Amino acid sequence: MRNFIKYPSLKLKPRRDYCVPVGPSFRFAWKRRIYLLGSRLEFRAPGHASAPNTWSHKAGPVSHSHEGAGFRSCRLMPGEGWEEAPLFGRTWDFYGSWFVGNVARVSCYGTVLRPKNLEKPLNFLHPRAFESAVLGYLTAQWGHEVDEDDGTPYQKAPINWRPVKDMPVPAVIFDIRKTKSLGGSNSRMLFFPISTDRVVRFSFSFKQYCTGPLEDEDSKSAPSPCWS
């Protein structure tokens, strides 16, 4: 649990020195259970813990049936080539020591994804088709987000692509890093298929509340607690 004496949510002074934020503990977090097309997914996640008087996202856990109820077009995707159904959502704020207040935020989203209007059938349980689906989704969701002035993408991905070997289906984890301080986001993504045409995505997006250039953010607030 967070040390409520040294790391309170109250902000009574500005942050001037390097900060290592502290947030909820995953070690003693509640076990969550979601049923996905007859299979069971279990994981630990802390309770919703956002700072007072701030907007945050909370959802689920929601199981996913064969009927696939709850699908909608993916947000912010121009071509609407993919649909999503929500599974889980939580927000966790991280605090600095001795009344510095909220210095970072991690948002967790879990969704089931499926493509719309496939030209030919694919089997996402096959590793190559699964990787193509993940890369296609990334391009469709964020490939259009570029700086209007110089054409630089707001985000760079995938970074640190690595397979998850202890799952019974193909699975991959990778990072997304923003390239500009005023656009994009830093995220860690987990993808795995649950059927021939459906993929699960869990994203952990974090934001550091810092001012100044992008290259100075990590020197003011440590990103490691949000990535762990």
PDB file of C-alpha atoms in Angstrom:
ATOM      1  CA  MET A   1       0.000   0.000   0.000  1.00  0.00           C
ATOM      2  CA  ARG A   2       1.093   3.564  -0.586  1.00  0.00           C
ATOM      3  CA  ASN A   3       2.735   5.302   2.381  1.00  0.00           C
ATOM      4  CA  PHE A   4       0.007   7.860   3.152  1.00  0.00           C
ATOM      5  CA  ILE A   5       2.303   9.906   5.400  1.00  0.00           C
ATOM      6  CA  LYS A   6       5.257  10.358   3.053  1.00  0.00           C
ATOM      7  CA  TYR A   7       3.296  10.130  -0.232  1.00  0.00           C
ATOM      8  CA  PRO A   8      -0.072  11.877   0.333  1.00  0.00           C
ATOM      9  CA  SER A   9      -2.325  13.024  -2.492  1.00  0.00           C
ATOM     10  CA  LEU A  10      -2.279  16.601  -1.182  1.00  0.00           C
ATOM     11  CA  LYS A  11      -0.180  19.148  -3.029  1.00  0.00           C
ATOM     12  CA  LEU A  12       1.186  21.871  -0.774  1.00  0.00           C
ATOM     13  CA  LYS A  13       4.491  22.689  -2.471  1.00  0.00           C
ATOM     14  CA  PRO A  14       6.026  22.606  -5.983  1.00  0.00           C
ATOM     15  CA  ARG A  15       8.407  19.857  -7.055  1.00  0.00           C
ATOM     16  CA  ARG A  16      11.963  21.126  -7.520  1.00  0.00           C
ATOM     17  CA  ASP A  17      14.118  17.993  -7.265  1.00  0.00           C
ATOM     18  CA  TYR A  18      14.198  14.636  -9.040  1.00  0.00           C
ATOM     19  CA  CYS A  19      11.146  12.627  -8.037  1.00  0.00           C
ATOM     20  CA  VAL A  20      10.516   8.873  -7.765  1.00  0.00           C
ATOM     21  CA  PRO A  21       6.711   8.564  -7.618  1.00  0.00           C
ATOM     22  CA  VAL A  22       4.866   5.914  -5.627  1.00  0.00           C
ATOM     23  CA  GLY A  23       1.516   4.375  -6.549  1.00  0.00           C
ATOM     24  CA  PRO A  24      -0.710   1.421  -5.644  1.00  0.00           C
ATOM     25  CA  SER A  25       0.898  -1.950  -4.940  1.00  0.00           C
ATOM     26  CA  PHE A  26       0.362  -4.768  -7.429  1.00  0.00           C
ATOM     27  CA  ARG A  27       1.878  -7.313  -5.066  1.00  0.00           C
ATOM     28  CA  PHE A  28      -1.179  -7.378  -2.813  1.00  0.00           C
ATOM     29  CA  ALA A  29      -3.736  -6.378  -5.458  1.00  0.00           C
ATOM     30  CA  TRP A  30      -7.054  -8.124  -5.912  1.00  0.00           C
ATOM     31  CA  LYS A  31      -7.296 -11.042  -8.303  1.00  0.00           C
ATOM     32  CA  ARG A  32      -9.492 -10.273 -11.318  1.00  0.00           C
ATOM     33  CA  ARG A  33     -11.188 -12.916 -13.432  1.00  0.00           C
ATOM     34  CA  ILE A  34     -12.525 -12.527 -16.991  1.00  0.00           C
ATOM     35  CA  TYR A  35     -14.050 -15.273 -19.142  1.00  0.00           C
ATOM     36  CA  LEU A  36     -13.109 -15.072 -22.825  1.00  0.00           C
ATOM     37  CA  LEU A  37     -14.948 -17.371 -25.217  1.00  0.00           C
ATOM     38  CA  GLY A  38     -14.896 -20.233 -22.722  1.00  0.00           C
ATOM     39  CA  SER A  39     -11.368 -19.593 -21.406  1.00  0.00           C
ATOM     40  CA  ARG A  40     -10.528 -17.888 -18.119  1.00  0.00           C
ATOM     41  CA  LEU A  41      -8.090 -15.006 -17.742  1.00  0.00           C
ATOM     42  CA  GLU A  42      -6.842 -14.191 -14.238  1.00  0.00           C
ATOM     43  CA  PHE A  43      -4.613 -11.279 -13.263  1.00  0.00           C
ATOM     44  CA  ARG A  44      -3.985  -8.971 -10.331  1.00  0.00           C
ATOM     45  CA  ALA A  45      -4.814  -5.281 -10.465  1.00  0.00           C
ATOM     46  CA  PRO A  46      -5.211  -2.665  -7.708  1.00  0.00           C
ATOM     47  CA  GLY A  47      -8.492  -0.935  -7.105  1.00  0.00           C
ATOM     48  CA  HIS A  48      -9.323   2.281  -8.910  1.00  0.00           C
ATOM     49  CA  ALA A  49      -7.077   4.983  -7.407  1.00  0.00           C
ATOM     50  CA  SER A  50      -7.316   8.362  -9.125  1.00  0.00           C
ATOM     51  CA  ALA A  51      -6.607  11.718  -7.528  1.00  0.00           C
ATOM     52  CA  PRO A  52      -9.635  13.597  -6.135  1.00  0.00           C
ATOM     53  CA  ASN A  53     -11.561  15.842  -8.535  1.00  0.00           C
ATOM     54  CA  THR A  54      -9.894  14.467 -11.683  1.00  0.00           C
ATOM     55  CA  TRP A  55     -11.400  12.661 -14.661  1.00  0.00           C
ATOM     56  CA  SER A  56     -10.601   8.952 -14.763  1.00  0.00           C
ATOM     57  CA  HIS A  57     -11.741   5.746 -16.414  1.00  0.00           C
ATOM     58  CA  LYS A  58     -13.164   2.717 -14.598  1.00  0.00           C
ATOM     59  CA  ALA A  59     -14.817  -0.309 -16.212  1.00  0.00           C
ATOM     60  CA  GLY A  60     -15.377  -4.015 -15.655  1.00  0.00           C
ATOM     61  CA  PRO A  61     -14.150  -6.609 -15.397  1.00  0.00           C
ATOM     62  CA  VAL A  62     -16.521  -7.722 -18.175  1.00  0.00           C
ATOM     63  CA  SER A  63     -16.519 -11.232 -19.642  1.00  0.00           C
ATOM     64  CA  HIS A  64     -16.723 -11.770 -23.411  1.00  0.00           C
ATOM     65  CA  SER A  65     -19.137 -14.300 -24.895  1.00  0.00           C
ATOM     66  CA  HIS A  66     -19.365 -15.956 -28.306  1.00  0.00           C
ATOM     67  CA  GLU A  67     -22.157 -13.556 -29.274  1.00  0.00           C
ATOM     68  CA  GLY A  68     -19.710 -10.669 -29.044  1.00  0.00           C
ATOM     69  CA  ALA A  69     -22.149  -8.142 -27.610  1.00  0.00           C
ATOM     70  CA  GLY A  70     -20.832  -4.659 -26.935  1.00  0.00           C
ATOM     71  CA  PHE A  71     -18.655  -4.156 -30.021  1.00  0.00           C
ATOM     72  CA  ARG A  72     -18.259  -0.607 -31.292  1.00  0.00           C
ATOM     73  CA  SER A  73     -15.963   1.160 -33.731  1.00  0.00           C
ATOM     74  CA  CYS A  74     -12.554   1.926 -32.228  1.00  0.00           C
ATOM     75  CA  ARG A  75     -12.234   5.479 -30.987  1.00  0.00           C
ATOM     76  CA  LEU A  76     -10.097   7.934 -32.960  1.00  0.00           C
ATOM     77  CA  MET A  77      -9.646   5.479 -35.842  1.00  0.00           C
ATOM     78  CA  PRO A  78     -10.433   7.314 -39.112  1.00  0.00           C
ATOM     79  CA  GLY A  79     -11.069   4.272 -41.271  1.00  0.00           C
ATOM     80  CA  GLU A  80     -13.084   2.406 -38.620  1.00  0.00           C
ATOM     81  CA  GLY A  81     -11.427  -0.812 -39.739  1.00  0.00           C
ATOM     82  CA  TRP A  82     -11.555  -2.371 -36.255  1.00  0.00           C
ATOM     83  CA  GLU A  83     -14.186  -2.822 -33.574  1.00  0.00           C
ATOM     84  CA  GLU A  84     -13.629  -3.092 -29.831  1.00  0.00           C
ATOM     85  CA  ALA A  85     -15.530  -4.439 -26.830  1.00  0.00           C
ATOM     86  CA  PRO A  86     -14.421  -3.246 -23.364  1.00  0.00           C
ATOM     87  CA  LEU A  87     -13.174  -5.710 -20.757  1.00  0.00           C
ATOM     88  CA  PHE A  88     -11.456  -3.745 -18.031  1.00  0.00           C
ATOM     89  CA  GLY A  89     -10.399  -0.220 -17.119  1.00  0.00           C
ATOM     90  CA  ARG A  90      -8.643   1.356 -14.152  1.00  0.00           C
ATOM     91  CA  THR A  91      -6.692   4.534 -13.421  1.00  0.00           C
ATOM     92  CA  TRP A  92      -3.872   4.759 -10.887  1.00  0.00           C
ATOM     93  CA  ASP A  93      -2.253   8.012  -9.824  1.00  0.00           C
ATOM     94  CA  PHE A  94       1.323   8.204  -8.558  1.00  0.00           C
ATOM     95  CA  TYR A  95       2.468  10.733  -5.978  1.00  0.00           C
ATOM     96  CA  GLY A  96       5.687  12.445  -4.974  1.00  0.00           C
ATOM     97  CA  SER A  97       7.000  12.612  -1.422  1.00  0.00           C
ATOM     98  CA  TRP A  98       6.165  15.176   1.239  1.00  0.00           C
ATOM     99  CA  PHE A  99       3.139  16.980  -0.211  1.00  0.00           C
ATOM    100  CA  VAL A 100       4.377  17.276  -3.802  1.00  0.00           C
ATOM    101  CA  GLY A 101       1.060  15.804  -4.948  1.00  0.00           C
ATOM    102  CA  ASN A 102       0.162  13.938  -8.133  1.00  0.00           C
ATOM    103  CA  VAL A 103       3.195  13.560 -10.445  1.00  0.00           C
ATOM    104  CA  ALA A 104       2.188  10.703 -12.801  1.00  0.00           C
ATOM    105  CA  ARG A 105      -0.785   8.618 -13.909  1.00  0.00           C
ATOM    106  CA  VAL A 106      -1.162   5.114 -15.338  1.00  0.00           C
ATOM    107  CA  SER A 107      -4.333   4.148 -17.210  1.00  0.00           C
ATOM    108  CA  CYS A 108      -5.078   0.472 -17.877  1.00  0.00           C
ATOM    109  CA  TYR A 109      -7.493  -0.559 -20.635  1.00  0.00           C
ATOM    110  CA  GLY A 110      -8.478  -4.069 -21.669  1.00  0.00           C
ATOM    111  CA  THR A 111     -10.473  -4.656 -24.860  1.00  0.00           C
ATOM    112  CA  VAL A 112     -11.380  -7.364 -27.359  1.00  0.00           C
ATOM    113  CA  LEU A 113     -10.582  -6.327 -30.942  1.00  0.00           C
ATOM    114  CA  ARG A 114     -11.885  -7.672 -34.236  1.00  0.00           C
ATOM    115  CA  PRO A 115     -11.398  -6.377 -37.797  1.00  0.00           C
ATOM    116  CA  LYS A 116     -14.304  -5.260 -39.956  1.00  0.00           C
ATOM    117  CA  ASN A 117     -14.860  -6.323 -43.555  1.00  0.00           C
ATOM    118  CA  LEU A 118     -11.936  -8.705 -44.007  1.00  0.00           C
ATOM    119  CA  GLU A 119     -11.138  -9.325 -47.677  1.00  0.00           C
ATOM    120  CA  LYS A 120     -10.046 -12.879 -46.907  1.00  0.00           C
ATOM    121  CA  PRO A 121     -10.325 -15.038 -43.791  1.00  0.00           C
ATOM    122  CA  LEU A 122      -7.403 -15.035 -41.355  1.00  0.00           C
ATOM    123  CA  ASN A 123      -6.497 -17.190 -38.387  1.00  0.00           C
ATOM    124  CA  PHE A 124      -5.096 -15.010 -35.604  1.00  0.00           C
ATOM    125  CA  LEU A 125      -4.122 -18.145 -33.679  1.00  0.00           C
ATOM    126  CA  HIS A 126      -1.345 -18.571 -36.253  1.00  0.00           C
ATOM    127  CA  PRO A 127       1.740 -16.559 -35.177  1.00  0.00           C
ATOM    128  CA  ARG A 128       2.301 -14.805 -38.522  1.00  0.00           C
ATOM    129  CA  ALA A 129      -1.348 -13.830 -38.926  1.00  0.00           C
ATOM    130  CA  PHE A 130      -1.405 -12.666 -35.307  1.00  0.00           C
ATOM    131  CA  GLU A 131       1.652 -10.427 -35.770  1.00  0.00           C
ATOM    132  CA  SER A 132       0.167  -8.980 -38.959  1.00  0.00           C
ATOM    133  CA  ALA A 133      -3.054  -8.227 -37.099  1.00  0.00           C
ATOM    134  CA  VAL A 134      -1.219  -6.415 -34.296  1.00  0.00           C
ATOM    135  CA  LEU A 135       0.825  -4.283 -36.689  1.00  0.00           C
ATOM    136  CA  GLY A 136      -2.241  -3.560 -38.812  1.00  0.00           C
ATOM    137  CA  TYR A 137      -4.154  -2.402 -35.765  1.00  0.00           C
ATOM    138  CA  LEU A 138      -1.321  -0.108 -34.660  1.00  0.00           C
ATOM    139  CA  THR A 139      -1.183   1.502 -38.092  1.00  0.00           C
ATOM    140  CA  ALA A 140      -4.946   1.957 -38.277  1.00  0.00           C
ATOM    141  CA  GLN A 141      -5.246   3.350 -34.750  1.00  0.00           C
ATOM    142  CA  TRP A 142      -2.252   5.708 -34.544  1.00  0.00           C
ATOM    143  CA  GLY A 143      -0.557   5.834 -37.950  1.00  0.00           C
ATOM    144  CA  HIS A 144      -2.428   8.998 -38.916  1.00  0.00           C
ATOM    145  CA  GLU A 145      -1.316  11.010 -35.860  1.00  0.00           C
ATOM    146  CA  VAL A 146       1.495  13.264 -37.080  1.00  0.00           C
ATOM    147  CA  ASP A 147       2.684  16.785 -36.372  1.00  0.00           C
ATOM    148  CA  GLU A 148       1.112  19.101 -38.943  1.00  0.00           C
ATOM    149  CA  ASP A 149       4.204  21.318 -38.999  1.00  0.00           C
ATOM    150  CA  ASP A 150       6.954  18.795 -39.786  1.00  0.00           C
ATOM    151  CA  GLY A 151       5.085  15.515 -40.403  1.00  0.00           C
ATOM    152  CA  THR A 152       6.751  13.726 -37.469  1.00  0.00           C
ATOM    153  CA  PRO A 153       4.618  10.924 -35.964  1.00  0.00           C
ATOM    154  CA  TYR A 154       3.562  11.689 -32.410  1.00  0.00           C
ATOM    155  CA  GLN A 155       4.401   8.136 -31.359  1.00  0.00           C
ATOM    156  CA  LYS A 156       7.041   5.524 -32.166  1.00  0.00           C
ATOM    157  CA  ALA A 157       6.089   1.848 -32.093  1.00  0.00           C
ATOM    158  CA  PRO A 158       6.582  -1.015 -31.672  1.00  0.00           C
ATOM    159  CA  ILE A 159       9.629  -0.742 -29.372  1.00  0.00           C
ATOM    160  CA  ASN A 160      11.124  -3.644 -27.389  1.00  0.00           C
ATOM    161  CA  TRP A 161       8.928  -6.203 -29.163  1.00  0.00           C
ATOM    162  CA  ARG A 162       9.143  -9.494 -27.263  1.00  0.00           C
ATOM    163  CA  PRO A 163       7.015 -12.638 -27.278  1.00  0.00           C
ATOM    164  CA  VAL A 164       5.357 -13.968 -24.124  1.00  0.00           C
ATOM    165  CA  LYS A 165       6.404 -17.607 -23.984  1.00  0.00           C
ATOM    166  CA  ASP A 166       4.392 -18.822 -20.982  1.00  0.00           C
ATOM    167  CA  MET A 167       0.952 -18.358 -22.572  1.00  0.00           C
ATOM    168  CA  PRO A 168      -0.893 -21.133 -24.465  1.00  0.00           C
ATOM    169  CA  VAL A 169      -1.449 -18.857 -27.502  1.00  0.00           C
ATOM    170  CA  PRO A 170       0.833 -16.444 -29.378  1.00  0.00           C
ATOM    171  CA  ALA A 171       1.300 -13.288 -27.292  1.00  0.00           C
ATOM    172  CA  VAL A 172       3.507 -10.217 -27.486  1.00  0.00           C
ATOM    173  CA  ILE A 173       4.493  -7.256 -25.318  1.00  0.00           C
ATOM    174  CA  PHE A 174       5.973  -4.019 -26.672  1.00  0.00           C
ATOM    175  CA  ASP A 175       6.238  -0.317 -25.867  1.00  0.00           C
ATOM    176  CA  ILE A 176       4.983   2.863 -27.492  1.00  0.00           C
ATOM    177  CA  ARG A 177       6.938   6.051 -26.828  1.00  0.00           C
ATOM    178  CA  LYS A 178       5.821   9.540 -27.682  1.00  0.00           C
ATOM    179  CA  THR A 179       8.158  11.689 -29.766  1.00  0.00           C
ATOM    180  CA  LYS A 180       6.877  15.118 -28.698  1.00  0.00           C
ATOM    181  CA  SER A 181       5.938  16.543 -25.321  1.00  0.00           C
ATOM    182  CA  LEU A 182       2.524  17.836 -26.444  1.00  0.00           C
ATOM    183  CA  GLY A 183       1.279  14.808 -28.394  1.00  0.00           C
ATOM    184  CA  GLY A 184       1.024  11.041 -28.188  1.00  0.00           C
ATOM    185  CA  SER A 185       1.507   8.864 -25.130  1.00  0.00           C
ATOM    186  CA  ASN A 186       3.876   6.379 -23.509  1.00  0.00           C
ATOM    187  CA  SER A 187       2.361   2.913 -23.302  1.00  0.00           C
ATOM    188  CA  ARG A 188       3.108  -0.738 -22.759  1.00  0.00           C
ATOM    189  CA  MET A 189       0.927  -3.121 -24.766  1.00  0.00           C
ATOM    190  CA  LEU A 190       0.007  -6.775 -24.370  1.00  0.00           C
ATOM    191  CA  PHE A 191      -1.737  -8.578 -27.259  1.00  0.00           C
ATOM    192  CA  PHE A 192      -2.946 -12.181 -27.549  1.00  0.00           C
ATOM    193  CA  PRO A 193      -5.610 -13.925 -29.686  1.00  0.00           C
ATOM    194  CA  ILE A 194      -8.693 -15.658 -28.264  1.00  0.00           C
ATOM    195  CA  SER A 195     -10.140 -16.942 -31.557  1.00  0.00           C
ATOM    196  CA  THR A 196      -9.406 -16.947 -35.272  1.00  0.00           C
ATOM    197  CA  ASP A 197     -10.762 -13.394 -35.661  1.00  0.00           C
ATOM    198  CA  ARG A 198     -10.485 -11.763 -32.221  1.00  0.00           C
ATOM    199  CA  VAL A 199      -7.521 -10.360 -30.317  1.00  0.00           C
ATOM    200  CA  VAL A 200      -7.281  -9.056 -26.754  1.00  0.00           C
ATOM    201  CA  ARG A 201      -5.340  -5.877 -26.054  1.00  0.00           C
ATOM    202  CA  PHE A 202      -4.259  -4.675 -22.618  1.00  0.00           C
ATOM    203  CA  SER A 203      -2.625  -1.250 -22.602  1.00  0.00           C
ATOM    204  CA  PHE A 204      -0.857   0.539 -19.771  1.00  0.00           C
ATOM    205  CA  SER A 205      -0.466   4.207 -20.693  1.00  0.00           C
ATOM    206  CA  PHE A 206       1.413   6.560 -18.410  1.00  0.00           C
ATOM    207  CA  LYS A 207       1.757  10.307 -18.230  1.00  0.00           C
ATOM    208  CA  GLN A 208       4.329  12.325 -16.289  1.00  0.00           C
ATOM    209  CA  TYR A 209       3.135  15.702 -15.063  1.00  0.00           C
ATOM    210  CA  CYS A 210       6.216  17.704 -16.020  1.00  0.00           C
ATOM    211  CA  THR A 211       6.870  20.956 -17.806  1.00  0.00           C
ATOM    212  CA  GLY A 212       9.568  21.545 -20.372  1.00  0.00           C
ATOM    213  CA  PRO A 213      10.962  19.587 -23.344  1.00  0.00           C
ATOM    214  CA  LEU A 214      10.275  15.871 -23.794  1.00  0.00           C
ATOM    215  CA  GLU A 215      13.910  14.916 -23.150  1.00  0.00           C
ATOM    216  CA  ASP A 216      13.716  16.524 -19.677  1.00  0.00           C
ATOM    217  CA  GLU A 217      10.684  14.590 -18.415  1.00  0.00           C
ATOM    218  CA  ASP A 218      12.589  11.482 -17.290  1.00  0.00           C
ATOM    219  CA  SER A 219      15.154  13.666 -15.527  1.00  0.00           C
ATOM    220  CA  LYS A 220      12.406  15.252 -13.409  1.00  0.00           C
ATOM    221  CA  SER A 221      10.135  12.285 -12.675  1.00  0.00           C
ATOM    222  CA  ALA A 222      11.317   8.671 -12.796  1.00  0.00           C
ATOM    223  CA  PRO A 223       9.314   6.633 -15.336  1.00  0.00           C
ATOM    224  CA  SER A 224      10.359   3.249 -13.904  1.00  0.00           C
ATOM    225  CA  PRO A 225       7.544   2.959 -11.290  1.00  0.00           C
ATOM    226  CA  CYS A 226       4.962   3.496 -14.054  1.00  0.00           C
ATOM    227  CA  TRP A 227       6.618   0.979 -16.438  1.00  0.00           C
ATOM    228  CA  SER A 228       7.101  -1.799 -13.843  1.00  0.00           C
TER     229      SER A 228
END
